[in-house]
Amino acid sequence: MSERRKSPIKIEETQPQMCSVDLRLEILGQVPFFSQLTGNQIEEINRSFHEYGYQAGETIYFAGDPAARLYVVAAGKVKLMRHTSRGKDVLLDILTPGEFFGSLSYPRDERYPDTAQAQTSVCVLAIDAENFHQILKTHTEVTLQVLNVMAERLREAYEMVRQLSAHSVERRIAYTLLKLAEKLGEESDVGLLIQAPLSRDDLAEMTGTSTETASRIVSQFQKDGLVETGRQWVSIADRAGLQKVIDEAPD
Amino acid sequence: MSERRKSPIKIEETQPQMCSVDLRLEILGQVPFFSQLTGNQIEEINRSFHEYGYQAGETIYFAGDPAARLYVVAAGKVKLMRHTSRGKDVLLDILTPGEFFGSLSYPRDERYPDTAQAQTSVCVLAIDAENFHQILKTHTEVTLQVLNVMAERLREAYEMVRQLSAHSVERRIAYTLLKLAEKLGEESDVGLLIQAPLSRDDLAEMTGTSTETASRIVSQFQKDGLVETGRQWVSIADRAGLQKVIDEAPD
DNA sequence: CGCTACGTTGATCGCACTCAAGTATAGTGG
DNA sequence: CCACTATACTTGAGTGCGATCAACGTAGCG
């Protein structure tokens, strides 16, 4: 049908295993909740971080592991997910550089409630939970920033709950695509491209549906000219059209 | 069938409109994130708070209202909910004394993303968002406590997402009942009674289903001897049995 | 040039929504 | 104290969305 659909226009984000040694300072400075600190302060904080590299698909930690560290994404994308009894995973969020995940409450014997997995090859900076707690105690502004981020995430999580409770799969997928485009979108010749390897499976896990249904809906969106899509990528062709699906759906 | 099921053993929590004038200090002291402060500090903070009373069913604020204040529940229960296009509301949480809600990020022109409604007659303490921000800036320990609470809520919200994505209505209701019992439960002669007016409608809104389905499931639970129930109340008769429903359900 | 993972499409089936009466309970006023 | 009413709850029948099972294209990768 569509001829040159086969060429996925997505650039494969590949980082050399580790992120360059002292690019770290720059990255930490760009982290939203360190942004108010001085160069010296960041340099000091930097010493508490260690860097780790992961290949796409590798797991950074599993749900249930003892929660020891807080991570910051330096480069690449990280999937935050929860498992269920059978293979039915749930994809909660896709994290981009500057965002954090892992344990931020110092308390002792806690365990990670979710699993973090590298979606692309990725470089993360990790800090011991206790050390991070120390930073929070020393730098009030940082804590307030972290709090703001948490509040925002809670809002979004509640919005997911609302979507799942009240909207049809079609609407949820439309909503999710727009949200992803907002976060990961890059202008390209096929529209607003979601810059991450996004399979039908991922989309299904984000919207609480099955792979097959996600596939059907995305195909329909493509036929309707709302998106361009291929293997592991989706691009928004008609933003307003997708918004219309959300607003005007019967339910 | 069951004879004396008609008498709901639930005590109606009724507070005289306002909470007694300087019981406030005691209440603020019991608030988890003020617990580390000294009496003097609490007394000072107390001056920034104003008290308000609401009747059961009254709305404290609507989603969309400008977010001006942070509230603390002093007495009674508060429902946190989100609306959808049609009457399909979603019940996100039931807040008990000591818990906070409303705006905790000082930023300017934000709006409440959800609606707060008195579930029982209720007394709340309110503080201007800016003043609260001032407190956070002054008292690091408080901010850390607030952060912990937010982290916990985020975990629970993610758990709701997982439930909605992957589990059957039966499982979700069983889970929700157990969670509510944990939070609001009181031993009684009909088992572990959920101490709050809990209608089938509420339950439906918490689990993303319809009133009718919630009713059917709860009735079934009753027939199976898992719960005792009546108009606006549910009591857990067989905790292990409910847990079994969660663990052993086919899905 | 296979092999594997991703994607599509079809057919069937069941859970849960909807619409529609009907029953019970608590609160109200006579 | 008892009808009366409003609200909660129950139960039934019909329907449809979306899950599941199954088989087959298709792209990338070694």
Coordinates of C-alpha atoms (C1' of nucleotides) in Angstrom, one line a residue:
Chain A
M1 CA 0.0 0.0 0.0
S2 CA 2.3 2.8 1.2
E3 CA 5.6 2.3 -0.6
R4 CA 8.4 3.8 1.4
R5 CA 6.9 3.0 4.7
K6 CA 9.4 0.3 5.1
S7 CA 12.2 2.6 5.9
P8 CA 11.9 3.5 9.6
I9 CA 13.1 7.1 9.8
K10 CA 14.1 6.7 13.3
I11 CA 17.7 7.3 14.3
E12 CA 19.1 4.6 16.4
E13 CA 20.4 6.2 19.5
T14 CA 23.6 4.5 20.4
Q15 CA 25.9 5.5 23.1
P16 CA 29.4 4.1 23.4
Q17 CA 29.0 1.8 26.4
M18 CA 29.8 4.4 29.0
C19 CA 29.1 8.1 28.8
S20 CA 32.2 10.1 28.4
V21 CA 34.1 10.6 31.7
D22 CA 33.5 14.2 32.5
L23 CA 30.5 15.0 30.5
R24 CA 29.0 13.9 33.7
L25 CA 29.3 17.3 35.2
E26 CA 27.4 18.8 32.3
I27 CA 24.7 16.2 32.6
L28 CA 24.3 16.6 36.3
G29 CA 24.1 20.4 35.8
Q30 CA 21.2 19.8 33.4
V31 CA 19.3 17.6 35.7
P32 CA 16.2 19.7 36.6
F33 CA 16.6 19.4 40.4
F34 CA 20.3 20.2 40.4
S35 CA 19.9 23.2 38.1
Q36 CA 19.9 25.7 40.9
L37 CA 23.3 24.6 42.3
T38 CA 26.6 26.2 41.6
G39 CA 29.3 24.6 39.6
N40 CA 31.3 23.8 42.8
Q41 CA 28.3 22.2 44.4
I42 CA 27.7 20.0 41.4
E43 CA 31.3 19.0 41.2
E44 CA 31.1 17.8 44.8
I45 CA 27.8 16.0 44.2
N46 CA 29.3 14.4 41.2
R47 CA 31.8 12.5 43.3
S48 CA 29.0 10.5 44.9
F49 CA 27.7 9.3 41.6
H50 CA 28.9 6.3 39.7
E51 CA 28.2 5.6 36.1
Y52 CA 26.8 2.5 34.5
G53 CA 26.1 1.5 30.9
Y54 CA 23.4 -0.9 29.7
Q55 CA 22.5 -2.3 26.4
A56 CA 19.0 -2.0 25.0
G57 CA 16.8 -4.6 26.7
E58 CA 19.0 -5.1 29.7
T59 CA 17.5 -4.8 33.1
I60 CA 18.9 -2.2 35.4
Y61 CA 17.0 -3.6 38.4
F62 CA 14.1 -5.9 39.1
A63 CA 11.0 -5.3 41.1
G64 CA 11.7 -6.9 44.4
D65 CA 15.4 -6.2 44.5
P66 CA 16.5 -4.3 47.6
A67 CA 16.2 -0.6 46.9
A68 CA 19.7 0.7 47.3
R69 CA 20.2 3.5 44.8
L70 CA 18.8 6.4 43.0
Y71 CA 19.5 6.7 39.3
V72 CA 19.6 9.5 36.9
V73 CA 19.3 8.9 33.2
A74 CA 22.4 10.5 31.5
A75 CA 21.8 9.3 27.9
G76 CA 19.2 7.0 26.3
K77 CA 15.8 5.9 27.4
V78 CA 14.7 3.8 30.4
K79 CA 11.4 2.0 30.7
L80 CA 9.8 1.8 34.1
M81 CA 7.5 -1.2 34.4
R82 CA 5.6 -3.5 36.7
H83 CA 5.1 -7.2 36.2
T84 CA 2.0 -9.3 36.8
S85 CA 1.6 -13.0 37.5
R86 CA 1.8 -14.0 33.9
G87 CA 3.8 -12.1 31.2
K88 CA 1.3 -9.3 31.4
D89 CA 3.7 -6.4 32.0
V90 CA 2.6 -2.8 32.5
L91 CA 4.7 0.0 31.2
L92 CA 4.4 3.0 33.5
D93 CA 6.8 5.5 32.1
I94 CA 9.6 6.1 29.6
L95 CA 12.3 8.2 31.2
T96 CA 14.6 10.5 29.3
P97 CA 17.9 12.2 30.2
G98 CA 17.7 14.2 33.3
E99 CA 15.0 12.2 34.9
F100 CA 15.5 10.0 37.9
F101 CA 14.2 6.7 39.1
G102 CA 14.9 4.1 41.7
S103 CA 14.9 4.7 45.5
L104 CA 14.6 8.2 46.8
S105 CA 13.5 7.4 50.2
Y106 CA 16.6 6.6 52.2
P107 CA 14.7 4.2 54.5
R108 CA 16.3 0.9 55.2
D109 CA 14.9 -2.4 53.9
E110 CA 12.7 -1.2 51.1
R111 CA 12.4 -2.9 47.8
Y112 CA 11.9 -1.5 44.3
P113 CA 8.3 -1.7 43.5
D114 CA 9.0 -1.7 39.8
T115 CA 11.5 -2.8 37.2
A116 CA 13.8 -0.5 35.3
Q117 CA 14.9 -1.6 31.9
A118 CA 17.1 0.0 29.2
Q119 CA 14.9 0.8 26.2
T120 CA 17.9 2.0 24.1
S121 CA 21.5 1.6 25.0
V122 CA 21.7 3.8 28.0
C123 CA 24.0 5.5 30.4
V124 CA 22.9 6.1 34.0
L125 CA 24.4 7.8 37.0
A126 CA 23.7 6.1 40.3
I127 CA 24.0 7.3 43.8
D128 CA 23.7 5.5 47.0
A129 CA 20.3 6.2 48.6
E130 CA 21.9 7.3 51.8
N131 CA 24.2 9.7 50.1
F132 CA 21.4 11.1 48.1
H133 CA 19.5 11.6 51.3
Q134 CA 22.4 13.5 52.7
I135 CA 22.3 15.8 49.7
L136 CA 18.6 16.4 50.2
K137 CA 19.3 17.3 53.8
T138 CA 21.9 19.7 52.8
H139 CA 20.3 21.4 49.9
T140 CA 16.7 22.4 50.5
E141 CA 16.2 23.7 47.0
V142 CA 17.0 20.3 45.6
T143 CA 14.4 18.6 47.8
L144 CA 11.8 21.0 46.7
Q145 CA 12.6 20.4 43.1
V146 CA 12.4 16.7 43.6
L147 CA 9.1 17.2 45.4
N148 CA 7.7 19.1 42.4
V149 CA 8.7 16.3 40.0
M150 CA 7.1 13.7 42.3
A151 CA 3.9 15.8 42.4
E152 CA 3.9 16.0 38.6
R153 CA 4.4 12.2 38.3
L154 CA 1.6 11.6 40.7
R155 CA -0.7 13.8 38.7
E156 CA 0.1 11.8 35.6
A157 CA -0.3 8.5 37.3
Y158 CA -3.8 9.6 38.4
E159 CA -4.5 10.6 34.9
M160 CA -3.5 7.1 33.7
V161 CA -5.9 5.7 36.3
R162 CA -8.7 7.9 35.0
Q163 CA -8.0 6.9 31.4
L164 CA -8.0 3.2 32.2
S165 CA -11.2 3.5 34.2
A166 CA -13.2 5.5 31.8
H167 CA -12.0 5.5 28.3
S168 CA -12.0 3.1 25.4
V169 CA -8.8 1.6 24.1
E170 CA -8.9 3.7 21.0
R171 CA -9.0 6.9 23.1
R172 CA -6.2 5.7 25.5
I173 CA -3.9 4.9 22.6
A174 CA -4.6 8.3 21.0
Y175 CA -3.9 10.0 24.3
T176 CA -0.8 8.0 24.9
L177 CA 0.6 8.7 21.5
L178 CA 0.1 12.4 21.9
K179 CA 1.7 12.3 25.4
L180 CA 4.7 10.4 24.1
A181 CA 5.0 12.8 21.2
E182 CA 5.0 15.7 23.6
K183 CA 7.8 14.1 25.6
L184 CA 9.8 12.4 22.9
G185 CA 8.7 14.0 19.7
E186 CA 11.0 15.3 17.0
E187 CA 9.9 17.0 13.8
S188 CA 10.7 14.8 10.8
D189 CA 9.6 14.4 7.2
V190 CA 6.9 12.0 8.3
G191 CA 5.5 14.3 10.9
L192 CA 6.2 14.4 14.6
L193 CA 8.2 11.3 15.2
I194 CA 8.3 9.6 18.6
Q195 CA 12.0 9.3 19.1
A196 CA 12.2 5.9 20.8
P197 CA 11.8 2.3 19.8
L198 CA 8.1 1.9 20.3
S199 CA 6.6 -1.5 19.5
R200 CA 3.0 -2.4 19.5
D201 CA 3.7 -4.4 22.5
D202 CA 5.0 -1.3 24.4
L203 CA 2.0 0.6 23.4
A204 CA -0.2 -2.2 24.6
E205 CA 1.5 -2.3 27.9
M206 CA 1.1 1.4 28.3
T207 CA -2.6 1.4 27.6
G208 CA -3.6 -1.9 29.3
T209 CA -4.6 -3.7 26.2
S210 CA -3.3 -6.6 24.1
T211 CA -0.7 -6.5 21.4
E212 CA -3.3 -7.4 18.8
T213 CA -5.7 -4.7 19.7
A214 CA -3.0 -2.1 19.8
S215 CA -2.0 -3.2 16.4
R216 CA -5.5 -3.0 15.0
I217 CA -6.0 0.5 16.4
V218 CA -2.7 1.9 15.2
S219 CA -3.4 0.4 11.7
Q220 CA -6.8 2.1 11.7
F221 CA -5.1 5.4 12.7
Q222 CA -2.7 5.0 9.8
K223 CA -5.6 4.3 7.4
D224 CA -7.3 7.5 8.7
G225 CA -4.1 9.4 8.0
L226 CA -3.5 10.2 11.7
V227 CA -0.2 8.6 12.0
E228 CA 2.7 7.1 10.0
T229 CA 4.1 4.0 11.4
G230 CA 6.4 1.0 10.9
R231 CA 8.4 -1.5 12.8
Q232 CA 9.1 -0.1 16.2
W233 CA 8.2 3.5 15.4
V234 CA 5.2 5.8 15.3
S235 CA 5.0 9.3 14.0
I236 CA 2.1 11.7 14.4
A237 CA 0.9 12.9 11.1
D238 CA -2.3 14.7 12.2
R239 CA -2.1 16.0 15.7
A240 CA -5.5 17.7 15.7
G241 CA -7.0 14.6 14.3
L242 CA -5.8 12.5 17.1
Q243 CA -7.0 15.1 19.6
K244 CA -10.3 14.8 17.9
V245 CA -10.4 11.1 18.6
I246 CA -9.9 11.8 22.3
D247 CA -12.5 14.6 22.5
E248 CA -15.2 13.2 20.3
A249 CA -15.2 9.5 21.1
P250 CA -18.7 8.3 22.1
D251 CA -17.6 7.3 25.6
Chain B
M1 CA -31.5 -15.1 53.9
S2 CA -29.3 -13.4 56.5
E3 CA -31.6 -12.0 59.2
R4 CA -30.0 -9.2 61.0
R5 CA -28.1 -8.0 58.0
K6 CA -30.3 -5.0 57.9
S7 CA -28.7 -3.2 60.8
P8 CA -25.6 -1.5 59.5
I9 CA -23.2 -1.6 62.4
K10 CA -21.4 1.5 61.1
I11 CA -21.1 4.4 63.4
E12 CA -21.9 7.7 61.8
E13 CA -18.9 9.9 62.3
T14 CA -20.3 13.3 63.0
Q15 CA -18.1 16.3 64.0
P16 CA -19.7 19.5 65.2
Q17 CA -19.2 21.8 62.3
M18 CA -15.8 23.0 63.3
C19 CA -13.2 21.1 65.1
S20 CA -12.6 22.4 68.6
V21 CA -10.6 25.5 68.7
D22 CA -7.2 24.5 70.0
L23 CA -7.4 20.8 69.4
R24 CA -5.7 22.0 66.3
L25 CA -2.3 22.0 67.9
E26 CA -2.8 18.4 68.9
I27 CA -3.9 17.5 65.4
L28 CA -1.1 19.3 63.7
G29 CA 1.3 17.5 66.0
Q30 CA 0.0 14.2 64.9
V31 CA 0.3 15.0 61.2
P32 CA 3.1 12.6 60.1
F33 CA 5.2 15.2 58.5
F34 CA 5.1 17.6 61.4
S35 CA 5.8 15.0 63.9
Q36 CA 9.5 15.8 64.2
L37 CA 8.9 19.4 65.1
T38 CA 8.9 20.9 68.6
G39 CA 5.8 22.2 70.3
N40 CA 6.9 25.8 69.7
Q41 CA 7.5 25.2 66.1
I42 CA 4.1 23.6 65.7
E43 CA 2.5 26.5 67.5
E44 CA 4.0 28.9 65.1
I45 CA 3.0 26.9 62.1
N46 CA -0.5 26.6 63.5
R47 CA -1.0 30.3 63.1
S48 CA -0.7 29.9 59.3
F49 CA -3.6 27.5 59.2
H50 CA -7.3 28.2 59.0
E51 CA -10.0 25.7 59.8
Y52 CA -13.0 24.9 57.7
G53 CA -15.9 22.5 58.2
Y54 CA -17.8 20.7 55.5
Q55 CA -20.9 18.6 55.5
A56 CA -20.9 15.1 54.0
G57 CA -21.2 15.4 50.3
E58 CA -20.0 19.0 50.1
T59 CA -17.2 19.8 47.7
I60 CA -14.0 21.3 49.2
Y61 CA -12.7 22.3 45.8
F62 CA -13.4 21.4 42.2
A63 CA -10.9 20.2 39.6
G64 CA -10.0 23.2 37.6
D65 CA -10.2 25.7 40.5
P66 CA -7.1 27.8 40.9
A67 CA -4.8 25.8 43.3
A68 CA -4.3 28.1 46.2
R69 CA -4.1 26.0 49.3
L70 CA -2.9 22.9 50.9
Y71 CA -5.3 21.1 53.2
V72 CA -4.8 18.7 56.1
V73 CA -7.7 16.5 57.2
A74 CA -8.3 17.1 60.9
A75 CA -11.4 14.9 61.3
G76 CA -13.6 12.9 59.0
K77 CA -12.9 11.5 55.6
V78 CA -12.2 13.2 52.3
K79 CA -12.7 11.7 48.8
L80 CA -10.2 12.6 46.1
M81 CA -11.7 12.2 42.7
R82 CA -11.4 13.0 39.0
H83 CA -14.3 13.6 36.6
T84 CA -14.8 12.5 33.1
S85 CA -16.8 13.9 30.3
R86 CA -20.0 12.2 31.4
G87 CA -20.9 11.4 35.1
K88 CA -18.2 8.7 35.1
D89 CA -16.2 9.8 38.1
V90 CA -13.0 8.1 39.3
L91 CA -12.3 7.8 43.0
L92 CA -8.6 8.0 43.5
D93 CA -8.2 8.0 47.3
I94 CA -10.0 8.3 50.6
L95 CA -8.0 10.5 53.0
T96 CA -8.1 10.2 56.8
P97 CA -7.0 12.5 59.6
G98 CA -3.4 13.6 59.3
E99 CA -3.3 13.2 55.5
F100 CA -2.9 16.2 53.2
F101 CA -4.3 17.1 49.8
G102 CA -4.5 20.1 47.5
S103 CA -1.7 22.2 46.2
L104 CA 1.8 21.6 47.6
S105 CA 3.8 23.1 44.8
Y106 CA 3.8 26.8 45.4
P107 CA 4.1 27.6 41.7
R108 CA 1.8 30.3 40.4
D109 CA -1.2 29.7 38.2
E110 CA -1.7 26.0 38.7
R111 CA -5.1 24.5 39.0
Y112 CA -6.3 21.5 41.0
P113 CA -6.2 18.4 38.8
D114 CA -8.8 16.7 40.9
T115 CA -11.8 17.3 43.1
A116 CA -11.9 17.0 46.9
Q117 CA -15.2 16.1 48.5
A118 CA -16.2 15.5 52.1
Q119 CA -17.2 11.9 52.5
T120 CA -18.3 12.3 56.0
S121 CA -18.8 15.6 57.8
V122 CA -15.3 16.8 58.0
C123 CA -12.9 19.4 59.5
V124 CA -9.9 20.5 57.5
L125 CA -7.0 22.8 58.2
A126 CA -5.9 24.9 55.3
I127 CA -2.7 26.8 54.6
D128 CA -1.9 29.2 51.8
A129 CA 0.4 27.5 49.3
E130 CA 3.0 30.2 49.6
N131 CA 3.1 29.9 53.4
F132 CA 3.4 26.2 53.2
H133 CA 6.3 26.6 50.8
Q134 CA 7.9 28.9 53.3
I135 CA 7.6 26.2 55.9
L136 CA 9.2 23.7 53.6
K137 CA 12.0 26.0 52.9
T138 CA 12.6 26.5 56.6
H139 CA 12.2 22.9 57.8
T140 CA 14.1 20.4 55.8
E141 CA 12.8 17.5 57.8
V142 CA 9.2 18.4 56.9
T143 CA 10.0 18.5 53.2
L144 CA 11.6 15.0 53.4
Q145 CA 8.6 13.6 55.2
V146 CA 6.3 15.1 52.6
L147 CA 8.5 13.6 49.9
N148 CA 8.2 10.2 51.5
V149 CA 4.4 10.5 51.5
M150 CA 4.4 11.5 47.9
A151 CA 6.6 8.6 47.0
E152 CA 4.3 6.2 48.7
R153 CA 1.2 7.7 47.0
L154 CA 3.0 7.4 43.6
R155 CA 3.7 3.7 44.4
E156 CA 0.0 3.1 45.1
A157 CA -1.1 5.0 42.1
Y158 CA 1.1 2.8 39.9
E159 CA -0.3 -0.2 41.6
M160 CA -3.8 1.0 40.7
V161 CA -2.6 1.3 37.1
R162 CA -1.3 -2.2 37.2
Q163 CA -4.6 -3.5 38.7
L164 CA -6.7 -1.8 36.1
S165 CA -4.4 -3.0 33.3
A166 CA -4.2 -6.6 34.2
H167 CA -6.8 -7.8 36.6
S168 CA -10.4 -8.7 36.4
V169 CA -13.0 -6.7 38.2
E170 CA -13.5 -9.4 40.8
R171 CA -9.8 -9.2 41.7
R172 CA -9.7 -5.5 41.7
I173 CA -12.6 -5.3 44.1
A174 CA -11.1 -7.9 46.4
Y175 CA -7.9 -5.9 46.4
T176 CA -9.6 -2.6 47.0
L177 CA -11.6 -4.0 49.9
L178 CA -8.5 -5.3 51.6
K179 CA -6.6 -2.1 51.0
L180 CA -9.5 -0.1 52.4
A181 CA -9.8 -2.4 55.4
E182 CA -6.1 -1.9 56.1
K183 CA -6.5 1.8 56.1
L184 CA -10.0 2.3 57.6
G185 CA -10.7 -1.1 59.2
E186 CA -12.0 -1.5 62.7
E187 CA -12.7 -4.8 64.4
S188 CA -16.4 -5.3 65.0
D189 CA -18.9 -8.1 65.6
V190 CA -19.3 -8.6 61.9
G191 CA -15.6 -8.7 61.1
L192 CA -13.2 -6.1 60.1
L193 CA -15.5 -3.2 59.3
I194 CA -14.5 -0.5 56.8
Q195 CA -15.2 2.5 58.8
A196 CA -16.5 4.9 56.1
P197 CA -19.7 5.2 54.2
L198 CA -18.8 3.0 51.2
S199 CA -21.5 2.7 48.5
R200 CA -21.4 0.3 45.6
D201 CA -21.0 3.4 43.5
D202 CA -17.9 4.4 45.4
L203 CA -16.5 0.9 45.0
A204 CA -17.2 1.0 41.3
E205 CA -15.5 4.4 40.9
M206 CA -12.4 3.1 42.7
T207 CA -12.1 0.0 40.6
G208 CA -13.2 1.4 37.2
T209 CA -16.3 -0.6 36.8
S210 CA -20.1 0.0 36.8
T211 CA -22.3 0.2 39.9
E212 CA -24.2 -2.9 38.8
T213 CA -21.1 -5.0 38.3
A214 CA -19.7 -3.9 41.7
S215 CA -23.0 -4.9 43.3
R216 CA -22.9 -8.3 41.6
I217 CA -19.4 -9.0 42.8
V218 CA -20.0 -7.8 46.4
S219 CA -23.2 -9.9 46.5
Q220 CA -21.2 -12.9 45.4
F221 CA -18.6 -12.3 48.0
Q222 CA -21.3 -12.2 50.6
K223 CA -22.7 -15.5 49.4
D224 CA -19.3 -16.9 49.6
G225 CA -19.0 -15.7 53.2
L226 CA -16.1 -13.4 52.4
V227 CA -17.8 -10.2 53.5
E228 CA -20.7 -8.9 55.4
T229 CA -22.4 -5.9 53.8
G230 CA -25.3 -3.6 53.8
R231 CA -26.4 -0.2 52.7
Q232 CA -23.2 1.9 52.5
W233 CA -21.0 -0.4 54.4
V234 CA -18.8 -3.4 53.9
S235 CA -17.1 -5.6 56.5
I236 CA -14.4 -8.2 55.8
A237 CA -15.5 -11.5 57.2
D238 CA -12.8 -13.7 55.7
R239 CA -9.6 -11.9 55.0
A240 CA -7.7 -14.9 53.8
G241 CA -10.5 -15.8 51.5
L242 CA -10.4 -12.5 49.8
Q243 CA -6.7 -12.7 49.5
K244 CA -7.2 -16.1 47.9
V245 CA -9.4 -14.4 45.3
I246 CA -6.6 -12.1 44.4
D247 CA -3.9 -14.8 44.3
E248 CA -5.8 -17.6 42.7
A249 CA -7.9 -15.8 40.1
P250 CA -7.4 -17.3 36.6
D251 CA -6.0 -14.1 35.2
Chain C
dC1 C1' 19.6 -16.9 3.4
dG2 C1' 17.5 -18.5 6.9
dC3 C1' 16.1 -17.3 11.7
dT4 C1' 13.8 -14.6 15.0
dA5 C1' 11.0 -11.0 16.6
dC6 C1' 7.6 -7.9 15.2
dG7 C1' 3.3 -6.9 13.0
dT8 C1' -1.2 -7.9 10.8
dT9 C1' -5.6 -10.0 10.2
dG10 C1' -9.4 -13.2 11.1
dA11 C1' -12.6 -15.9 13.9
dT12 C1' -14.5 -16.9 18.2
dC13 C1' -15.8 -16.2 22.8
dG14 C1' -16.7 -14.2 27.3
dC15 C1' -16.5 -10.5 30.6
dA16 C1' -18.5 -6.7 31.9
dC17 C1' -21.4 -2.5 30.2
dT18 C1' -25.9 -0.9 29.4
dC19 C1' -30.7 -0.6 29.8
dA20 C1' -34.5 -1.8 32.5
dA21 C1' -37.4 -3.2 36.3
dG22 C1' -37.8 -4.3 40.7
dT23 C1' -36.6 -4.6 46.1
dA24 C1' -34.8 -2.9 50.5
dT25 C1' -33.3 0.7 53.7
dA26 C1' -32.9 5.1 56.0
dG27 C1' -34.6 9.3 56.8
dT28 C1' -38.8 12.4 56.8
dG29 C1' -42.9 14.3 58.3
dG30 C1' -47.6 13.3 59.7
Chain D
dC1 C1' -45.1 5.0 65.4
dC2 C1' -46.0 4.4 60.7
dA3 C1' -46.8 5.6 55.9
dC4 C1' -44.0 8.0 52.3
dT5 C1' -40.2 9.1 49.7
dA6 C1' -35.6 9.2 48.2
dT7 C1' -31.7 6.7 47.7
dA8 C1' -29.1 2.7 47.6
dC9 C1' -29.0 -1.9 46.1
dT10 C1' -30.2 -6.1 43.4
dT11 C1' -31.2 -8.8 39.5
dG12 C1' -32.2 -10.0 34.6
dA13 C1' -31.6 -9.9 29.6
dG14 C1' -29.2 -8.4 25.7
dT15 C1' -25.1 -6.6 23.5
dG16 C1' -20.5 -5.3 22.2
dC17 C1' -15.8 -4.4 23.1
dG18 C1' -11.7 -6.3 23.4
dA19 C1' -9.1 -10.7 24.9
dT20 C1' -7.5 -14.9 23.1
dC21 C1' -6.1 -18.3 19.8
dA22 C1' -4.3 -19.0 15.5
dA23 C1' -2.1 -18.3 11.2
dC24 C1' 0.3 -15.8 8.2
dG25 C1' 3.2 -11.5 6.3
dT26 C1' 7.5 -8.8 7.0
dA27 C1' 11.7 -6.5 8.6
dG28 C1' 16.1 -6.9 10.5
dC29 C1' 20.1 -9.5 11.9
dG30 C1' 23.6 -12.9 12.1

